[in-house]
Coordinates of C-alpha atoms and ligand atoms in Angstrom, one line a residue:
M1 CA 0.0 0.0 0.0
F2 CA 1.4 3.5 -0.8
F3 CA 0.5 6.8 0.6
S4 CA 2.0 9.8 -1.0
M5 CA 2.0 12.9 1.2
S6 CA 1.5 16.0 -0.8
D7 CA -0.9 19.0 -0.4
R8 CA -0.5 19.8 -4.1
C9 CA -1.1 16.2 -5.4
S10 CA -4.0 15.6 -3.0
C11 CA -5.9 18.7 -4.3
G12 CA -5.1 17.9 -7.9
Q13 CA -2.6 20.6 -8.6
A14 CA 0.1 18.1 -9.3
V15 CA 0.3 14.5 -10.3
D16 CA 1.8 12.0 -7.8
E17 CA 4.5 10.1 -9.6
S18 CA 6.4 8.5 -6.7
G19 CA 3.6 6.2 -5.5
P20 CA 2.7 4.7 -8.9
N21 CA 6.4 4.4 -9.8
L22 CA 7.1 2.4 -6.6
A23 CA 4.1 0.3 -7.2
K24 CA 5.6 -0.6 -10.6
E25 CA 8.9 -1.6 -8.8
I26 CA 7.0 -3.8 -6.4
L27 CA 5.2 -5.6 -9.3
K28 CA 8.4 -5.8 -11.3
K29 CA 10.3 -7.4 -8.4
K30 CA 7.2 -9.6 -7.7
L31 CA 7.4 -8.6 -4.0
G32 CA 3.6 -8.7 -3.6
I33 CA 0.4 -7.1 -4.6
V34 CA -0.4 -3.4 -4.3
L35 CA -3.7 -2.9 -2.5
E36 CA -3.9 0.8 -2.9
I37 CA -2.1 4.0 -4.0
K38 CA -3.4 7.1 -2.3
C39 CA -2.5 10.8 -2.2
I40 CA -3.0 12.4 1.1
P41 CA -2.6 16.1 2.2
D42 CA 0.2 17.0 4.6
E43 CA -2.2 17.0 7.6
Q44 CA -0.9 15.0 10.5
K45 CA -4.4 13.8 11.7
I46 CA -5.4 12.7 8.2
I47 CA -2.2 10.8 7.7
E48 CA -2.6 9.1 11.1
L49 CA -6.1 8.0 10.3
E50 CA -5.0 6.6 6.9
L51 CA -2.1 4.8 8.5
V52 CA -4.4 3.3 11.1
N53 CA -7.0 2.1 8.6
G54 CA -4.3 0.9 6.1
S55 CA -2.4 -1.1 8.7
S56 CA -5.4 -3.2 9.4
R57 CA -5.5 -4.3 5.7
A58 CA -1.9 -4.2 4.5
D59 CA 1.4 -6.0 5.4
I60 CA 3.4 -3.0 4.4
I61 CA 2.6 0.7 4.0
L62 CA 5.2 2.8 2.2
T63 CA 4.8 6.5 2.5
T64 CA 6.5 9.0 0.1
G65 CA 7.0 12.6 0.9
G66 CA 6.5 14.9 3.9
T67 CA 9.9 13.9 5.5
G68 CA 11.7 17.1 5.0
F69 CA 12.2 20.3 7.1
S70 CA 9.2 22.3 5.9
P71 CA 6.6 23.1 8.6
R72 CA 4.0 21.0 6.7
D73 CA 6.3 17.9 6.5
V74 CA 4.6 15.9 9.2
T75 CA 4.8 12.3 7.9
P76 CA 7.3 11.1 10.5
E77 CA 5.3 12.7 13.3
A78 CA 2.1 10.9 12.1
T79 CA 4.0 7.7 11.7
K80 CA 5.5 7.9 15.2
A81 CA 2.0 8.7 16.6
V82 CA 0.5 5.5 15.3
I83 CA 3.3 2.9 15.5
E84 CA 3.5 0.4 18.4
R85 CA 7.2 -0.4 17.9
E86 CA 9.9 1.5 16.1
V87 CA 12.1 0.0 13.4
P88 CA 15.1 2.3 13.3
G89 CA 17.1 0.0 10.9
F90 CA 15.1 1.1 7.8
P91 CA 15.7 4.9 8.1
L92 CA 19.4 4.1 9.0
A93 CA 19.9 1.8 6.0
M94 CA 18.3 4.4 3.7
L95 CA 20.4 7.2 5.1
L96 CA 23.6 5.2 4.6
T97 CA 22.8 4.7 0.9
S98 CA 21.7 8.2 0.3
I99 CA 24.5 9.9 2.0
S100 CA 27.0 8.2 -0.3
K101 CA 25.2 10.1 -3.1
T102 CA 24.5 13.4 -1.5
P103 CA 25.5 15.1 1.8
Y104 CA 22.0 16.6 1.9
A105 CA 20.6 13.1 2.8
V106 CA 21.2 14.0 6.4
L107 CA 18.2 16.3 6.1
S108 CA 15.7 13.4 5.9
R109 CA 13.6 12.8 9.0
S110 CA 12.2 9.4 7.8
S111 CA 10.7 7.1 10.4
S112 CA 9.6 3.5 10.4
G113 CA 7.7 1.2 12.7
I114 CA 5.1 -1.5 13.2
R115 CA 1.4 -1.2 13.8
D116 CA -1.1 -4.0 13.9
N117 CA 1.6 -6.3 12.4
C118 CA 1.9 -3.9 9.5
L119 CA 5.3 -2.4 8.7
I120 CA 5.2 1.4 7.9
V121 CA 8.2 2.9 6.2
N122 CA 8.6 6.6 5.3
L123 CA 10.4 7.2 1.9
P124 CA 11.4 10.5 0.4
G125 CA 9.0 12.3 -1.9
S126 CA 11.1 12.5 -5.1
V127 CA 10.8 9.8 -7.6
K128 CA 14.6 9.2 -7.7
G129 CA 15.0 9.4 -3.9
S130 CA 12.1 7.1 -3.2
V131 CA 13.3 4.4 -5.7
E132 CA 16.9 4.7 -4.3
C133 CA 15.7 4.2 -0.7
F134 CA 13.3 1.5 -1.7
S135 CA 16.0 -0.5 -3.5
T136 CA 18.1 -0.4 -0.2
I137 CA 15.3 -2.0 1.8
S138 CA 13.4 -4.0 -0.7
Q139 CA 15.3 -7.3 -0.3
T140 CA 14.4 -7.4 3.4
L141 CA 10.7 -6.7 3.1
R142 CA 9.5 -10.2 2.3
H143 CA 11.3 -11.6 5.4
A144 CA 10.0 -8.7 7.5
V145 CA 6.4 -9.6 6.5
Q146 CA 7.0 -13.3 7.2
L147 CA 8.2 -12.4 10.7
L148 CA 5.2 -10.2 11.3
R149 CA 2.8 -12.8 10.1
G150 CA 4.5 -15.3 12.2
R151 CA 3.5 -13.3 15.3
N152 CA 0.0 -14.5 14.6
D153 CA 1.0 -17.9 13.6
H154 CA 0.9 -20.4 16.4
G155 CA -0.2 -23.3 14.3
S156 CA 2.1 -25.9 15.8
S157 CA 1.6 -24.8 19.4
L158 CA -2.2 -24.7 19.5
T159 CA -4.2 -27.4 21.2
S160 CA -7.8 -28.0 20.7
K161 CA -8.7 -26.6 24.1
S162 CA -10.6 -23.5 23.3
K163 CA -10.4 -20.3 25.3
V164 CA -13.9 -19.2 24.4
S165 CA -16.2 -18.9 27.4
T166 CA -19.5 -20.6 27.2
S167 CA -21.1 -19.1 30.3
N168 CA -23.0 -15.9 30.8
V169 CA -25.5 -16.0 28.0
A170 CA -27.1 -13.0 29.7
D171 CA -24.0 -11.0 28.8
R172 CA -24.3 -11.7 25.1
P173 CA -24.6 -8.6 22.9
R174 CA -28.2 -7.7 21.9
E175 CA -27.0 -6.1 18.7
S176 CA -24.5 -7.6 16.3
E177 CA -21.1 -6.0 16.8
W178 CA -20.4 -6.3 13.1
P179 CA -21.3 -3.6 10.6
M180 CA -23.6 -4.7 7.7
I181 CA -21.7 -4.0 4.6
P182 CA -22.8 -4.0 0.9
V183 CA -22.3 -7.1 -1.2
A184 CA -19.9 -5.3 -3.6
E185 CA -17.7 -4.1 -0.8
S186 CA -17.6 -7.6 0.8
Q187 CA -16.7 -9.2 -2.5
D188 CA -13.9 -6.6 -2.9
I189 CA -12.6 -7.5 0.5
V190 CA -12.5 -11.2 -0.3
M191 CA -10.6 -10.5 -3.6
R192 CA -8.1 -8.3 -1.8
N193 CA -7.3 -11.1 0.6
I194 CA -7.2 -14.1 -1.7
L195 CA -4.3 -16.5 -1.4
V196 CA -1.4 -15.9 -3.8
S197 CA -1.8 -18.0 -7.0
T198 CA 1.1 -20.4 -7.5
K199 CA 2.1 -22.6 -10.4
E200 CA 2.8 -26.3 -10.8
E201 CA 3.7 -28.6 -13.6
V202 CA 1.0 -31.3 -14.2
P203 CA 1.6 -34.3 -16.6
I204 CA -0.8 -34.5 -19.5
S205 CA -3.8 -36.3 -18.0
L206 CA -7.4 -35.8 -17.0
N207 CA -6.1 -34.0 -13.9
L208 CA -5.7 -31.0 -16.1
F209 CA -9.4 -30.7 -16.9
G210 CA -10.8 -27.5 -15.5
R211 CA -7.4 -26.0 -14.7
V212 CA -5.9 -22.7 -16.0
V213 CA -2.7 -22.4 -17.9
A214 CA -0.1 -20.5 -16.0
S215 CA 2.3 -19.6 -18.8
D216 CA 2.1 -19.7 -22.6
V217 CA 2.4 -23.2 -24.0
S218 CA 4.1 -23.9 -27.4
S219 CA 4.2 -27.0 -29.6
V220 CA 7.3 -29.2 -29.5
D221 CA 6.2 -31.1 -32.7
P222 CA 4.3 -29.7 -35.7
L223 CA 0.9 -31.2 -36.6
P224 CA 0.8 -33.0 -38.9
P225 CA 4.4 -34.1 -38.1
F226 CA 4.8 -35.3 -41.7
R227 CA 3.1 -34.4 -45.1
A228 CA -0.2 -36.2 -44.9
S229 CA -2.9 -37.2 -47.3
I230 CA -6.4 -35.6 -46.8
K231 CA -8.1 -38.3 -48.7
D232 CA -8.1 -42.1 -49.2
G233 CA -6.7 -42.3 -52.8
Y234 CA -3.4 -42.2 -54.7
A235 CA -0.3 -40.0 -54.2
V236 CA 0.8 -38.8 -57.7
L237 CA 2.9 -36.3 -59.6
S238 CA 0.5 -33.6 -60.7
S239 CA 2.6 -32.9 -63.8
D240 CA 1.6 -36.4 -65.1
G241 CA -1.9 -35.0 -65.6
K242 CA -4.8 -37.3 -66.0
G243 CA -4.5 -40.8 -67.5
S244 CA -3.0 -44.2 -66.4
R245 CA -0.7 -44.8 -63.5
K246 CA 1.2 -47.8 -62.3
V247 CA 0.4 -48.6 -58.6
L248 CA 3.7 -49.1 -56.8
K249 CA 2.5 -50.0 -53.3
S250 CA 0.4 -48.9 -50.4
L251 CA 1.4 -46.4 -47.7
T252 CA -1.3 -46.6 -45.1
A253 CA -1.7 -44.6 -41.9
G254 CA 0.8 -45.5 -39.2
M255 CA 3.6 -46.6 -41.6
S256 CA 6.8 -44.8 -41.3
A257 CA 6.7 -41.7 -43.5
G258 CA 7.2 -42.3 -47.2
G259 CA 10.4 -40.2 -47.3
D260 CA 12.4 -43.0 -48.8
L261 CA 9.9 -43.6 -51.6
V262 CA 10.3 -41.6 -54.7
L263 CA 7.7 -41.6 -57.6
S264 CA 8.8 -41.7 -61.2
N265 CA 6.6 -40.4 -64.0
G266 CA 3.5 -42.5 -64.5
E267 CA 3.7 -44.0 -61.0
C268 CA 1.4 -43.6 -58.0
V269 CA 1.2 -45.0 -54.4
R270 CA -2.0 -45.9 -52.6
V271 CA -2.5 -43.6 -49.6
N272 CA -4.9 -43.2 -46.7
T273 CA -6.4 -40.1 -45.0
G274 CA -3.8 -38.9 -42.6
G275 CA -1.2 -41.2 -43.9
P276 CA 2.3 -40.3 -45.2
L277 CA 3.3 -39.5 -48.8
P278 CA 6.3 -40.3 -51.0
T279 CA 8.8 -37.4 -50.9
N280 CA 8.2 -36.0 -54.3
A281 CA 4.4 -36.7 -54.6
D282 CA 2.7 -33.3 -55.0
A283 CA -1.0 -34.3 -55.2
V284 CA -3.4 -36.9 -53.9
V285 CA -6.3 -38.1 -56.1
Q286 CA -9.3 -39.5 -54.3
V287 CA -10.4 -43.0 -55.1
E288 CA -13.7 -41.6 -56.5
D289 CA -11.7 -39.9 -59.3
T290 CA -10.0 -43.1 -60.5
K291 CA -10.8 -46.2 -62.4
L292 CA -9.2 -49.6 -62.1
L293 CA -7.4 -50.6 -65.3
K294 CA -5.5 -53.7 -64.3
S295 CA -5.3 -56.0 -61.2
S296 CA -3.3 -59.2 -60.3
S297 CA -4.8 -62.6 -59.8
D298 CA -4.4 -62.2 -56.0
G299 CA -6.5 -59.0 -56.0
E300 CA -3.7 -56.3 -55.9
E301 CA -4.1 -53.1 -58.0
I302 CA -1.5 -52.9 -60.8
E303 CA -2.8 -50.0 -62.9
I304 CA -5.4 -47.3 -62.5
E305 CA -6.7 -44.4 -64.6
I306 CA -7.0 -40.9 -63.1
T307 CA -10.1 -39.3 -64.6
T308 CA -9.5 -35.7 -63.6
A309 CA -6.1 -33.9 -63.9
P310 CA -4.7 -33.3 -60.3
K311 CA -3.6 -29.8 -59.3
P312 CA -0.3 -29.3 -57.4
G313 CA -0.9 -29.5 -53.6
Q314 CA -4.3 -31.1 -54.1
D315 CA -5.5 -32.9 -50.9
I316 CA -2.2 -32.7 -49.2
R317 CA -1.8 -31.4 -45.6
P318 CA 1.7 -29.9 -45.3
V319 CA 3.8 -30.4 -42.2
G320 CA 2.6 -28.0 -39.5
N321 CA -0.6 -27.2 -41.4
D322 CA -2.7 -27.5 -38.2
I323 CA -0.2 -26.5 -35.6
G324 CA 3.2 -25.1 -36.5
L325 CA 6.4 -26.0 -34.7
N326 CA 6.9 -23.8 -31.6
E327 CA 3.5 -22.2 -32.3
I328 CA 1.9 -20.8 -29.1
V329 CA -1.1 -23.1 -28.7
L330 CA -2.4 -21.9 -25.3
N331 CA -1.9 -18.6 -23.5
K332 CA -1.4 -17.9 -19.9
G333 CA -4.9 -17.6 -18.3
D334 CA -6.6 -20.0 -20.7
P335 CA -9.0 -22.4 -19.0
I336 CA -8.4 -26.1 -20.0
T337 CA -11.6 -27.5 -21.4
P338 CA -11.8 -30.8 -23.4
I339 CA -10.5 -29.1 -26.6
E340 CA -7.5 -27.5 -24.8
L341 CA -6.7 -30.9 -23.3
G342 CA -6.8 -32.4 -26.8
L343 CA -4.4 -29.7 -28.1
L344 CA -2.1 -30.2 -25.1
A345 CA -2.1 -34.0 -25.8
T346 CA -1.0 -33.6 -29.4
I347 CA 1.8 -31.0 -29.3
G348 CA 4.5 -33.2 -27.8
I349 CA 4.8 -31.8 -24.3
T350 CA 4.7 -34.0 -21.2
N351 CA 3.9 -31.5 -18.5
V352 CA 1.7 -28.4 -18.5
P353 CA 2.3 -25.3 -16.3
V354 CA -1.0 -24.6 -14.5
F355 CA -2.1 -22.6 -11.5
R356 CA -2.3 -24.7 -8.4
L357 CA -5.8 -25.5 -7.1
P358 CA -6.5 -24.5 -3.5
K359 CA -7.7 -27.4 -1.4
V360 CA -11.0 -26.8 0.4
S361 CA -12.2 -28.3 3.7
V362 CA -16.0 -28.4 4.4
L363 CA -17.4 -28.5 7.9
S364 CA -21.0 -28.5 9.1
T365 CA -21.7 -27.3 12.5
G366 CA -24.6 -27.7 14.8
N367 CA -25.7 -29.9 17.7
E368 CA -28.9 -30.7 15.8
V369 CA -27.1 -31.7 12.6
V370 CA -26.8 -35.4 11.9
E371 CA -25.4 -37.4 9.0
P372 CA -27.7 -38.0 6.0
G373 CA -29.5 -41.3 6.0
V374 CA -29.8 -41.7 9.8
E375 CA -33.0 -41.7 11.7
L376 CA -34.0 -38.4 13.1
R377 CA -34.2 -37.9 16.8
P378 CA -36.3 -35.1 18.2
G379 CA -34.9 -31.7 17.2
S380 CA -32.3 -33.1 14.8
I381 CA -32.0 -32.3 11.1
R382 CA -29.9 -34.1 8.4
D383 CA -26.8 -32.4 7.0
S384 CA -27.6 -31.2 3.5
N385 CA -25.0 -28.4 3.4
R386 CA -21.9 -30.4 3.5
I387 CA -22.7 -32.7 0.6
T388 CA -24.0 -29.8 -1.5
L389 CA -20.9 -27.7 -1.0
L390 CA -18.5 -30.7 -1.5
S391 CA -20.2 -31.6 -4.7
L392 CA -20.3 -27.9 -5.9
L393 CA -16.5 -27.9 -5.3
R394 CA -16.0 -31.2 -7.1
G395 CA -18.0 -29.9 -10.0
H396 CA -15.5 -27.1 -10.3
H397 CA -12.6 -29.5 -10.0
F398 CA -11.3 -28.2 -6.6
P399 CA -9.8 -30.8 -4.3
T400 CA -11.8 -31.2 -1.1
Y401 CA -11.5 -32.5 2.4
D402 CA -14.6 -33.6 4.4
L403 CA -14.4 -32.3 8.0
G404 CA -17.7 -33.8 9.0
I405 CA -19.9 -32.3 11.6
A406 CA -18.8 -30.3 14.6
K407 CA -20.9 -29.7 17.7
D408 CA -21.8 -26.2 18.8
E409 CA -19.0 -26.4 21.4
P410 CA -15.8 -24.3 21.2
D411 CA -13.5 -27.3 21.8
D412 CA -15.2 -29.4 19.1
L413 CA -15.3 -26.5 16.7
L414 CA -11.6 -25.8 17.3
S415 CA -10.4 -29.3 16.9
H416 CA -12.3 -29.6 13.6
L417 CA -11.0 -26.3 12.4
I418 CA -7.4 -27.3 13.3
K419 CA -7.8 -30.4 11.2
G420 CA -9.1 -28.2 8.3
L421 CA -6.1 -25.8 8.6
E422 CA -3.7 -28.7 8.6
S423 CA -5.3 -30.4 5.6
S424 CA -6.4 -27.6 3.3
D425 CA -5.8 -24.0 2.2
I426 CA -9.4 -22.8 2.7
I427 CA -12.1 -23.8 5.1
L428 CA -15.8 -23.6 4.5
T429 CA -18.1 -23.9 7.4
T430 CA -21.9 -23.7 7.7
G431 CA -24.0 -22.7 10.7
G432 CA -23.3 -21.0 13.9
V433 CA -22.5 -17.5 12.7
S434 CA -25.6 -15.5 13.7
M435 CA -26.8 -14.3 17.1
G436 CA -27.6 -17.6 18.8
E437 CA -26.4 -18.5 22.2
R438 CA -24.4 -21.4 20.7
D439 CA -23.1 -19.5 17.7
Y440 CA -19.5 -19.7 18.9
L441 CA -17.7 -19.9 15.5
K442 CA -16.6 -16.3 15.2
A443 CA -15.3 -16.3 18.8
V444 CA -13.3 -19.5 18.2
I445 CA -11.7 -18.3 15.0
T446 CA -10.7 -15.0 16.5
E447 CA -9.8 -16.0 20.1
D448 CA -8.3 -19.4 19.4
L449 CA -7.0 -19.2 15.8
R450 CA -6.4 -15.5 16.1
A451 CA -7.9 -15.1 12.7
T452 CA -8.8 -11.7 11.3
I453 CA -12.5 -11.4 10.5
H454 CA -12.8 -9.0 7.6
F455 CA -16.6 -8.9 7.6
A456 CA -19.3 -10.8 9.3
R457 CA -22.6 -9.3 8.0
V458 CA -23.6 -8.5 4.5
N459 CA -26.6 -6.6 3.4
M460 CA -28.1 -9.4 1.3
K461 CA -30.9 -11.9 1.4
P462 CA -30.2 -14.7 1.9
G463 CA -26.7 -14.9 3.4
K464 CA -26.7 -12.0 5.8
P465 CA -24.3 -13.5 8.4
T466 CA -21.7 -14.6 5.8
T467 CA -18.4 -14.3 7.6
F468 CA -15.0 -14.1 6.0
A469 CA -11.7 -14.4 7.8
T470 CA -8.0 -15.1 7.2
C471 CA -5.4 -16.5 9.5
C472 CA -1.8 -17.6 9.4
W473 CA -1.2 -21.3 10.1
N474 CA 2.3 -22.7 10.2
G475 CA 3.6 -19.9 8.0
K476 CA 0.8 -20.2 5.4
M477 CA -2.1 -17.9 4.9
K478 CA -5.5 -19.6 5.1
M479 CA -9.0 -18.3 4.2
L480 CA -12.1 -19.1 6.2
F481 CA -15.6 -18.7 4.8
C482 CA -18.2 -19.2 7.5
L483 CA -21.4 -19.5 5.7
P484 CA -24.9 -19.3 7.3
G485 CA -26.5 -22.6 8.3
N486 CA -29.7 -22.1 6.3
P487 CA -29.2 -24.3 3.2
A488 CA -30.3 -21.7 0.6
S489 CA -28.2 -19.0 2.2
A490 CA -25.1 -21.2 2.3
T491 CA -25.3 -21.9 -1.4
V492 CA -26.0 -18.3 -2.4
S493 CA -23.0 -17.2 -0.4
F494 CA -20.9 -20.0 -2.0
H495 CA -21.6 -18.5 -5.5
L496 CA -21.1 -14.9 -4.5
Y497 CA -17.9 -15.3 -2.4
V498 CA -16.4 -18.7 -2.3
L499 CA -16.4 -19.8 -5.9
P500 CA -15.1 -16.4 -7.2
A501 CA -12.2 -16.5 -4.7
L502 CA -11.3 -20.1 -5.6
R503 CA -11.5 -19.4 -9.3
A504 CA -9.3 -16.3 -8.9
I505 CA -6.7 -18.3 -7.0
A506 CA -6.9 -21.0 -9.6
G507 CA -6.0 -18.4 -12.3
F508 CA -9.4 -17.7 -13.9
Q509 CA -9.3 -14.2 -15.2
E510 CA -13.1 -13.7 -14.9
P511 CA -13.8 -15.4 -11.6
F512 CA -17.3 -13.9 -10.9
P513 CA -20.5 -15.4 -12.3
K514 CA -21.6 -13.8 -15.6
T515 CA -24.2 -11.1 -15.3
I516 CA -27.0 -11.2 -17.9
T517 CA -30.3 -9.3 -18.5
V518 CA -33.4 -11.4 -17.9
R519 CA -37.1 -10.7 -18.1
L520 CA -39.1 -11.3 -14.9
G521 CA -41.6 -14.0 -15.4
F522 CA -43.8 -13.3 -12.3
D523 CA -44.8 -10.4 -10.1
I524 CA -42.8 -9.6 -7.0
K525 CA -45.4 -8.1 -4.7
K526 CA -43.0 -6.8 -1.9
L527 CA -39.3 -6.3 -2.2
D528 CA -37.2 -7.2 0.9
V529 CA -35.4 -4.6 3.0
R530 CA -32.2 -6.3 1.9
P531 CA -31.1 -6.6 -1.8
E532 CA -32.2 -10.1 -2.7
Y533 CA -30.7 -12.9 -4.7
R534 CA -33.6 -15.0 -6.0
R535 CA -33.1 -18.4 -7.3
V536 CA -34.8 -18.6 -10.7
I537 CA -34.9 -20.9 -13.7
L538 CA -34.1 -19.3 -17.1
D539 CA -36.3 -20.2 -20.0
W540 CA -34.4 -19.2 -23.2
N541 CA -37.3 -20.0 -25.5
Q542 CA -38.3 -16.4 -26.1
S543 CA -38.8 -14.6 -29.4
D544 CA -36.8 -11.5 -28.3
G545 CA -33.8 -13.7 -27.1
I546 CA -34.1 -12.4 -23.5
P547 CA -34.5 -15.3 -21.1
L548 CA -37.6 -15.4 -19.0
A549 CA -36.9 -15.9 -15.2
K550 CA -39.3 -18.4 -13.8
T551 CA -39.9 -18.7 -10.1
T552 CA -38.7 -21.6 -7.9
G553 CA -41.4 -20.8 -5.3
D554 CA -41.0 -19.7 -1.7
Q555 CA -37.6 -18.1 -1.1
I556 CA -37.3 -18.7 2.6
S557 CA -33.6 -19.3 3.4
S558 CA -34.2 -22.7 4.9
R559 CA -35.9 -24.0 1.7
L560 CA -33.3 -25.8 -0.5
M561 CA -36.1 -26.6 -2.9
S562 CA -35.8 -22.9 -3.9
W563 CA -32.5 -24.0 -5.6
R564 CA -34.1 -26.9 -7.5
E565 CA -33.3 -26.5 -11.2
A566 CA -32.3 -22.9 -10.6
N567 CA -29.5 -21.6 -12.8
C568 CA -29.7 -17.9 -12.2
L569 CA -29.6 -15.6 -9.2
L570 CA -31.9 -12.7 -9.9
I571 CA -30.6 -9.5 -8.3
L572 CA -33.5 -7.6 -6.7
P573 CA -33.0 -4.1 -5.3
S574 CA -34.0 -3.4 -1.7
N575 CA -37.4 -2.1 -0.8
T576 CA -37.6 1.7 -0.9
E577 CA -40.4 4.2 -0.7
V578 CA -40.1 4.8 -4.4
K579 CA -40.0 1.2 -5.4
S580 CA -41.5 -1.6 -3.3
E581 CA -42.6 -4.1 -5.9
I582 CA -41.6 -5.3 -9.4
K583 CA -44.1 -6.2 -12.1
K584 CA -43.8 -9.2 -14.4
D585 CA -42.0 -8.5 -17.6
E586 CA -39.6 -6.0 -16.1
L587 CA -36.0 -6.4 -17.2
L588 CA -33.5 -7.2 -14.4
K589 CA -30.0 -8.4 -14.0
G590 CA -29.2 -12.0 -13.1
L591 CA -26.1 -14.0 -12.3
I592 CA -25.5 -17.3 -14.1
V593 CA -24.8 -20.0 -11.5
G594 CA -25.8 -23.2 -13.4
P595 CA -25.9 -24.8 -16.8
I596 CA -28.0 -22.7 -19.2
Ligands
LIG601 N1 -31.4 -12.9 16.3 C1 -31.1 -13.1 15.0 N2 -31.3 -14.4 14.6 C2 -30.9 -14.7 13.3 C3 -30.4 -13.7 12.5 C4 -30.2 -12.4 13.0 O1 -29.6 -11.5 12.4 N3 -30.5 -12.2 14.3 N4 -30.0 -14.0 11.2 C5 -30.8 -15.0 10.6 C6 -30.2 -15.4 9.3 S1 -30.4 -14.2 8.1 C7 -29.7 -16.6 9.1 S2 -29.2 -16.9 7.5 C8 -29.5 -17.6 10.1 C9 -28.1 -18.1 10.1 O2 -27.8 -18.8 11.2 P1 -26.5 -19.5 11.6 O3 -25.5 -19.4 10.5 O4 -26.1 -19.2 12.9 O5 -26.9 -21.0 11.4 P2 -27.6 -22.0 12.5 O6 -28.3 -21.1 13.5 O7 -26.6 -22.9 13.0 O8 -28.6 -22.7 11.6 C10 -29.6 -22.1 10.9 C11 -30.6 -23.1 10.3 O9 -29.9 -23.9 9.3 C12 -30.0 -25.3 9.7 N5 -28.7 -26.0 9.4 C13 -27.6 -25.7 9.9 N6 -26.6 -26.5 9.4 C14 -27.2 -27.3 8.5 C15 -26.8 -28.3 7.6 N7 -25.5 -28.7 7.6 N8 -27.7 -28.9 6.8 C16 -29.0 -28.5 6.8 N9 -29.4 -27.5 7.6 C17 -28.6 -26.9 8.5 C18 -30.2 -25.2 11.2 O10 -30.8 -26.4 11.6 C19 -31.1 -24.0 11.3 O11 -32.4 -24.4 11.0 O12 -29.7 -17.0 11.4 C20 -30.9 -16.3 11.5 N10 -31.1 -15.9 12.8
MOO602 O1 -29.6 -14.0 5.5 MO1 -30.5 -15.3 6.0 O2 -29.5 -16.1 5.0 O3 -31.9 -14.6 5.3 O4 -31.6 -16.6 6.1
MG603 MG1 -27.5 -19.7 14.6

């Protein structure tokens, strides 16, 4: 994250060059991702506020400017006011570099420190000075972040004895402590916190199906690898024109190329579609354009007549006609569908560079939740969420780990979560995230796992208590999506948050569901106070080409039947004084979430 301190830039009188320039350096050196570049006036309180906000989101904040002697240069003062621990080494290292270039370097007042496990470093304001100083410290930044993340990382030391208190229900908050944020903002937060995509080499196999290519892939062999016939017929010399030919032999598909065979005038060789040709043959005549003149007693062709004069090149596929040697066949970012797999199989490579797939654990929570197929005892309900989510993940080719069902008890939740952290990159849970007296999940992930909850309430129906957190476990970042227990809600949140995040990590360049325009096929008498994601079935059989959205019935969050056959989430606005209903035939936006 970069903050450039400048009154002139912040009010638009000048353009900030240092921030964007350093961002380029970061990307060039592949040091990380740049969350934000911001221009801030030289006002100490404003800078402090931005540093406080930024430090809750970023691993590093680099500031540029405001470190000199002018009365309005207050960046070091703002930094010192917010940091919890000073890091004097960075300003010292930068000073040592700069002073070897100019004695005026001693006039810099740069500061550096740590707040909220985020490193803040003041750099000078000039493009040249900021790059110089940044280069001095850049090689240590990655290690610094690892050390800071490690402070929150106690994976190996944690036991499954939770610290969360289960007493004093009377003390529970009567209002959620979490702000309700808009869907777009929450999706943004998830995308800013996704795990870094990494590459791996995967041998040509069905395991590549559904993956995304991580760097351009070129052919090692041309296709066809030899000059090949396009027809079943005879390889000839076109200069011989039409008329009779002596049939030398047969060169059928799979035989070694006919390089050693040379035709003389008046000769031909029988060839097959896709088969090799004699070196000097320059045309193929299909069987249909020939007549048999003479054959042997054992049924072999001896002489044929060509009825139409062949043209040079006729029915011959030159070497590399379909795929040239070293031709780029797939580009970085291309999803591997059956066709891409076919292409990869044919071009002579053995391994394909693809983005690694994150492994996802799925956990159901709830004292009432029992395995499918078992007899219900009073108050129990069968687990439908876990199998739905596991199969959705499988349908999108993500490797999964089944964590089973955890009781609404902190120790049990914690031990299941630890198993998930040890076996996967991402954990999906359902249930236990609302206001219930046994909804302990958020407390366990913050107090025991010391995870950071980024949001825990979203203004949407269904899916309001959707919770997203990240934590560091044995040196690795993990993502936790705690979805509501209601089955329709869990699945809507899966499509809006989980799947886009997984797809982004897996390299998909367009990870979100496609938005289309649909025509409402029924009346909506009363809009909800929250923006709503209605499960609908699209009927494409419409004269104007706009699909008709057909209802799936009652949309109560518990009703999984509202997802039956649904392939679209209709986006309904929230109820306002101006608009409280929507009439049939109105055009609305919908998200494609199933086969259409
Ligand atoms: N006082 C409030 N109560 C509720 C609020 C609220 O804001 N204030 N929000 C409601 C909303 S919205 C939702 S959604 C639910 C979400 O609740 P939880 O995530 O805490 O889920 P549970 O309470 O554990 O379960 C809700 C519901 O779902 C059933 N369930 C749970 N797991 C499964 C499963 N694996 N398979 C099938 N069904 C499952 C569970 O039995 C409950 O019926 O909270 C509202 N309450
Ligand atoms: O938000 Mo809840 O998911 O309405 O049932
Ligand atoms: Mg609950």
